[in-house]
């Protein structure tokens, strides 16, 4: 089925971050037209390995060899590896929010007229074609990307990768904000690419996607290569077993409980678009959550879930109206601080933009929202703060060498756990979760579900915004 | 990887971890150079006393400025504000004959209020702080010239002059030096114990001992040398106290943590319930207060209120912050770093004056050193990701 000559080979890749090994001797190879699934727990080293391959880390910052069609590849930057034909779609969104959709899709790869002028007509047209291929039709390609939600932005990233002439396409969790329908579109595009002889590497914690699109699966754990098998010889439980090195009993720790009185009620919430004040993003939506209840809010990408939730939370950028009742009383929420004071907490969808403070340490991020709980008058009691942090790190199994490291050095899934723990520490009355398990591995998902159920047992209501959330609604 | 590269990257790591060490090393080199060029004159007690006095004004501004820059803002009006507040204290005491301490209190309050105005323009009206600063730089200077009729106001009362011209009695200086040493010992021990209890990495004993020893030796050395002149100048003591207070604010308080958070990611901080507006307002207010301190010391030192006081002060303060390793983009920086930066700037001024270097060359050298220092800081920063 595939030509036997591999497109590239990585040999004995070792990468350390200030003495802590992230990759210890990994081998990997992919043939043209093959799709390789890369699986592993949060912090296993998947993204790091792909950054090595795509030149994000220059060739003298790691040990080992990369052979590209039999010749050694020494990329000093991503543009070197892009010239060879390696295109990577990063785990975190890398769009320039102020630039238009078209400008983002062609950033660094612009179509030119004479004298270096931008060829806007051609680029707009090509961008629209690319988006049409992704079945996105309601997008104005000349509008800035910040007008669009996370799911759309992820599709723009995919379009950007498709716009380049790739021979190897790396997808690092491309579907974490996409709905089932959009995922299906992406997977069929990957099938087309494979037929055209493009090699793909696909990283995802959603194993059904991996099983559906990949030909071969490689599992890594703690920076070490564990196994490579053809997909036909594996099932989901087999992959999980290889990933965690032990069997997971339950994947979903559901318990039954009584729900109490209504704690949060939102009535007739409407939001208007930030740039186009005529257009309603949310039209008279209402919501009721009871104590101990876990409410799922479903909807496609761009259906307005995020806008609805951020309007309740006082964080919506545009104009919004509506009434919010907490525990039977109408409250006025103008800022997130007001919402938190009334016992509402929000775990935002985009951890990079809204969740973490990258330069601050893991510990400082975890306690950011609840810092005054550790303060005697104004001074922070660092003993009790650190004790809490250590407990949280152990509870959610956040993988970090020390709580003092900057949070930006954590793997994506572990950053997500930090954001979640930050808001849960406020012990809110209502916890609003916008895609809380984005990019989190299966074991950690279990931990997070358990945490939410524990909170629910203590009477905390939560409302989830999810793509496929029917099975979560109580 | 070659051996050479490993050693250079190790060196880089060492400097990245112990930025303080690198900065002190650079300072030592500068001092050595001037000591050599002035035949030892640069390090005589009188000269050092003068150097520290000269540094204290920039240092006070840098204390406030570093918070502003960490919070992701900038304030260009501080030089003019310093002049205005220095002029105000002269007007109150000389022209209106007010009691000195009352005037000082009023000027401090006025500083905080003007800082609040800068902050309110930035946060409430959402005018970018760069523009607010630029406007303030012109407006405050104009206000000063208007209120002093562009003439120097002199002589100020003796007790006002004493704020900058008095010296701490030798005995008391020794007491303070001992206090500093005891305090450092206690803090270091407490930190070791806490790290140990929480299972965090405890630095090797010799390293902490070395650190405490170095701080102690510096404190004793300074008191010894300064007591050979007239003693520790009062403004230097004030600056030391400010260093303590501001370090405490940034490291220990909720407010301090929020400053770093706001500078690091405004959106994430807001969604976590941090009152971003209040944090920024307070930071600007502290900056105004520091301008008042610096203005009073400037007027006291010259024994006169001058309409040109503090010109270029904002640039020195900003340069000090960046030399001290504060990040341009906000979210990281330290108070002690900014003060070492201020000491570097003052040393360059002082040393080149003693060498009789032409003022144009002084500016060229200072500019070059600023760029060089920040380049070294960026280059030794631990790997970009
Ligand atoms: N810049 C960095 N500095 C220090 N450590 C880092 C850095 N980047 C990654 N690491 C560490 O390397 C390890 C592997 O991280 P990586 O991002 O590759 O994980 P991952 O497999 O992609 O996980 P996830 O599924 O959560 O995205 C982690 O333990 C992480 O803490
Ligand atoms: Mg990753």
Short mmCIF file of N, CA, C and O in Angstrom, two decimals, chain A residues 25-85:
data_model
loop_
_atom_site.label_atom_id
_atom_site.label_comp_id
_atom_site.label_asym_id
_atom_site.label_seq_id
_atom_site.Cartn_x
_atom_site.Cartn_y
_atom_site.Cartn_z
N UNK A 25 15.46 9.58 23.74
CA UNK A 25 15.78 8.58 22.74
C UNK A 25 14.59 8.03 21.99
O UNK A 25 14.22 6.87 22.18
N UNK A 26 13.96 8.85 21.16
CA UNK A 26 12.77 8.41 20.43
C UNK A 26 13.10 8.19 18.96
O UNK A 26 13.84 8.97 18.35
N UNK A 27 12.57 7.10 18.39
CA UNK A 27 12.68 6.84 16.96
C UNK A 27 11.30 6.91 16.36
O UNK A 27 10.33 6.47 16.98
N UNK A 28 11.24 7.46 15.14
CA UNK A 28 9.94 7.60 14.51
C UNK A 28 10.15 7.67 13.00
O UNK A 28 11.12 8.28 12.55
N UNK A 29 9.29 7.03 12.24
CA UNK A 29 9.39 7.21 10.79
C UNK A 29 8.00 7.09 10.18
O UNK A 29 7.15 6.39 10.70
N UNK A 30 7.81 7.81 9.09
CA UNK A 30 6.52 7.80 8.41
C UNK A 30 6.79 7.70 6.91
O UNK A 30 7.75 8.30 6.41
N UNK A 31 5.94 6.93 6.22
CA UNK A 31 6.09 6.81 4.77
C UNK A 31 5.09 7.73 4.08
O UNK A 31 4.08 8.11 4.69
N UNK A 32 5.38 8.10 2.82
CA UNK A 32 4.42 8.97 2.11
C UNK A 32 3.05 8.31 2.06
O UNK A 32 2.94 7.10 1.88
N UNK A 33 2.02 9.09 2.24
CA UNK A 33 0.67 8.57 2.16
C UNK A 33 0.20 7.85 3.42
O UNK A 33 -0.92 7.37 3.48
N UNK A 34 1.07 7.82 4.43
CA UNK A 34 0.69 7.14 5.67
C UNK A 34 0.22 8.17 6.69
O UNK A 34 0.69 9.30 6.72
N UNK A 35 -0.73 7.77 7.53
CA UNK A 35 -1.10 8.65 8.63
C UNK A 35 -0.74 7.95 9.94
O UNK A 35 -1.21 6.85 10.22
N UNK A 36 0.13 8.60 10.69
CA UNK A 36 0.59 8.02 11.95
C UNK A 36 -0.14 8.68 13.10
O UNK A 36 -0.19 9.91 13.19
N UNK A 37 -0.70 7.89 13.98
CA UNK A 37 -1.32 8.44 15.18
C UNK A 37 -0.31 8.43 16.31
O UNK A 37 0.36 7.43 16.53
N UNK A 38 -0.19 9.57 16.99
CA UNK A 38 0.77 9.65 18.09
C UNK A 38 -0.04 9.78 19.38
O UNK A 38 -0.77 10.74 19.57
N UNK A 39 0.07 8.78 20.24
CA UNK A 39 -0.73 8.78 21.46
C UNK A 39 0.18 8.80 22.68
O UNK A 39 1.31 8.31 22.65
N UNK A 40 -0.34 9.31 23.75
CA UNK A 40 0.41 9.37 25.00
C UNK A 40 -0.32 10.25 25.97
O UNK A 40 -1.14 11.09 25.58
N UNK A 41 -0.02 10.07 27.26
CA UNK A 41 -0.68 10.89 28.28
C UNK A 41 -0.25 12.34 28.18
O UNK A 41 0.70 12.67 27.46
N UNK A 42 -0.89 13.20 28.95
CA UNK A 42 -0.47 14.60 29.01
C UNK A 42 0.96 14.67 29.51
O UNK A 42 1.30 14.07 30.52
N UNK A 43 1.78 15.42 28.78
CA UNK A 43 3.17 15.56 29.20
C UNK A 43 4.05 14.41 28.77
O UNK A 43 5.19 14.31 29.22
N UNK A 44 3.55 13.53 27.90
CA UNK A 44 4.37 12.40 27.45
C UNK A 44 5.50 12.87 26.53
O UNK A 44 6.53 12.23 26.43
N UNK A 45 5.29 14.00 25.87
CA UNK A 45 6.32 14.52 24.98
C UNK A 45 5.91 14.58 23.52
O UNK A 45 6.75 14.78 22.66
N UNK A 46 4.63 14.44 23.25
CA UNK A 46 4.16 14.44 21.86
C UNK A 46 4.44 15.78 21.19
O UNK A 46 5.05 15.83 20.13
N UNK A 47 3.99 16.85 21.82
CA UNK A 47 4.17 18.17 21.19
C UNK A 47 5.65 18.49 21.07
O UNK A 47 6.10 19.06 20.07
N UNK A 48 6.43 18.13 22.09
CA UNK A 48 7.85 18.42 22.04
C UNK A 48 8.51 17.71 20.86
O UNK A 48 9.30 18.30 20.12
N UNK A 49 8.14 16.45 20.65
CA UNK A 49 8.70 15.68 19.54
C UNK A 49 8.35 16.34 18.21
O UNK A 49 9.18 16.46 17.31
N UNK A 50 7.14 16.82 18.09
CA UNK A 50 6.72 17.45 16.84
C UNK A 50 7.40 18.80 16.65
O UNK A 50 7.67 19.22 15.52
N UNK A 51 7.67 19.48 17.76
CA UNK A 51 8.38 20.76 17.63
C UNK A 51 9.82 20.53 17.19
O UNK A 51 10.40 21.35 16.47
N UNK A 52 10.40 19.42 17.64
CA UNK A 52 11.74 19.07 17.17
C UNK A 52 11.70 18.81 15.67
O UNK A 52 12.50 19.33 14.90
N UNK A 53 10.72 18.04 15.23
CA UNK A 53 10.62 17.66 13.83
C UNK A 53 10.39 18.88 12.94
O UNK A 53 10.92 18.97 11.84
N UNK A 54 9.61 19.86 13.43
CA UNK A 54 9.23 20.96 12.56
C UNK A 54 10.14 22.17 12.72
O UNK A 54 9.84 23.23 12.18
N UNK A 55 11.24 22.01 13.45
CA UNK A 55 12.21 23.10 13.51
C UNK A 55 11.88 24.20 14.48
O UNK A 55 12.55 25.23 14.50
N UNK A 56 10.85 24.03 15.32
CA UNK A 56 10.58 25.03 16.36
C UNK A 56 11.78 25.08 17.31
O UNK A 56 12.22 26.14 17.73
N UNK A 57 12.30 23.89 17.62
CA UNK A 57 13.56 23.82 18.36
C UNK A 57 14.66 23.59 17.34
O UNK A 57 14.66 22.59 16.63
N UNK A 58 15.63 24.53 17.20
CA UNK A 58 16.65 24.40 16.16
C UNK A 58 17.53 23.16 16.39
O UNK A 58 17.56 22.61 17.48
N UNK A 59 18.25 22.74 15.31
CA UNK A 59 18.85 21.41 15.34
C UNK A 59 19.93 21.23 16.37
O UNK A 59 20.28 20.10 16.71
N UNK A 60 20.52 22.32 16.90
CA UNK A 60 21.56 22.08 17.91
C UNK A 60 21.01 22.14 19.34
O UNK A 60 21.75 22.10 20.30
N UNK A 61 19.68 22.22 19.48
CA UNK A 61 19.13 22.27 20.84
C UNK A 61 18.65 20.89 21.29
O UNK A 61 18.13 20.77 22.38
N UNK A 62 18.82 19.89 20.45
CA UNK A 62 18.47 18.53 20.86
C UNK A 62 19.56 17.59 20.36
O UNK A 62 20.39 17.97 19.54
N UNK A 63 19.55 16.36 20.84
CA UNK A 63 20.49 15.37 20.34
C UNK A 63 19.73 14.39 19.47
O UNK A 63 18.54 14.14 19.68
N UNK A 64 20.43 13.79 18.52
CA UNK A 64 19.80 12.83 17.63
C UNK A 64 19.76 13.36 16.21
O UNK A 64 20.27 14.45 15.93
N UNK A 65 19.16 12.58 15.34
CA UNK A 65 19.25 12.87 13.90
C UNK A 65 17.87 12.85 13.28
O UNK A 65 17.02 12.05 13.69
N UNK A 66 17.66 13.70 12.32
CA UNK A 66 16.44 13.60 11.52
C UNK A 66 16.86 13.38 10.07
O UNK A 66 17.63 14.18 9.52
N UNK A 67 16.40 12.29 9.48
CA UNK A 67 16.69 12.03 8.07
C UNK A 67 15.45 12.33 7.27
O UNK A 67 14.38 11.79 7.55
N UNK A 68 15.56 13.23 6.29
CA UNK A 68 14.44 13.57 5.41
C UNK A 68 14.75 12.99 4.05
O UNK A 68 15.70 13.40 3.39
N UNK A 69 14.02 11.99 3.63
CA UNK A 69 14.28 11.25 2.39
C UNK A 69 15.74 10.81 2.34
O UNK A 69 16.41 10.97 1.32
N UNK A 70 16.23 10.30 3.45
CA UNK A 70 17.57 9.75 3.47
C UNK A 70 18.68 10.75 3.74
O UNK A 70 19.81 10.37 4.00
N UNK A 71 18.35 12.05 3.71
CA UNK A 71 19.40 13.03 3.95
C UNK A 71 19.16 13.73 5.28
O UNK A 71 18.01 13.96 5.66
N UNK A 72 20.25 14.10 5.94
CA UNK A 72 20.09 14.71 7.25
C UNK A 72 19.45 16.09 7.12
O UNK A 72 19.84 16.89 6.27
N UNK A 73 18.44 16.34 7.96
CA UNK A 73 17.73 17.62 7.94
C UNK A 73 18.18 18.43 9.13
O UNK A 73 18.09 17.97 10.26
N UNK A 74 18.71 19.61 8.87
CA UNK A 74 19.14 20.46 9.98
C UNK A 74 18.40 21.78 9.90
O UNK A 74 18.85 22.71 9.23
N UNK A 75 17.25 21.85 10.55
CA UNK A 75 16.46 23.08 10.48
C UNK A 75 16.91 24.03 11.56
O UNK A 75 17.01 23.65 12.72
N UNK A 76 17.15 25.25 11.15
CA UNK A 76 17.47 26.27 12.14
C UNK A 76 16.19 26.98 12.59
O UNK A 76 16.17 27.61 13.62
N UNK A 77 15.17 26.86 11.78
CA UNK A 77 13.90 27.50 12.15
C UNK A 77 12.78 26.79 11.41
O UNK A 77 13.04 25.92 10.59
N UNK A 78 11.54 27.19 11.71
CA UNK A 78 10.42 26.53 11.04
C UNK A 78 10.42 26.79 9.55
O UNK A 78 9.94 25.97 8.79
N UNK A 79 10.99 27.94 9.13
CA UNK A 79 10.96 28.19 7.69
C UNK A 79 11.85 27.20 6.95
O UNK A 79 11.55 26.83 5.81
N UNK A 80 12.96 26.74 7.59
CA UNK A 80 13.79 25.71 6.96
C UNK A 80 13.00 24.44 6.73
O UNK A 80 13.04 23.85 5.66
N UNK A 81 12.26 24.01 7.77
CA UNK A 81 11.56 22.74 7.63
C UNK A 81 10.35 22.90 6.72
O UNK A 81 9.96 21.95 6.05
N UNK A 82 9.79 24.11 6.69
CA UNK A 82 8.67 24.31 5.77
C UNK A 82 9.13 24.21 4.32
O UNK A 82 8.41 23.73 3.46
N UNK A 83 10.37 24.66 4.07
CA UNK A 83 10.89 24.55 2.71
C UNK A 83 10.99 23.07 2.32
O UNK A 83 10.77 22.71 1.18
N UNK A 84 11.32 22.23 3.29
CA UNK A 84 11.39 20.80 2.99
C UNK A 84 9.99 20.21 2.81
O UNK A 84 9.84 19.16 2.21
N UNK A 85 8.96 20.87 3.34
CA UNK A 85 7.60 20.38 3.15
C UNK A 85 6.93 19.93 4.44
O UNK A 85 5.94 19.23 4.39
#
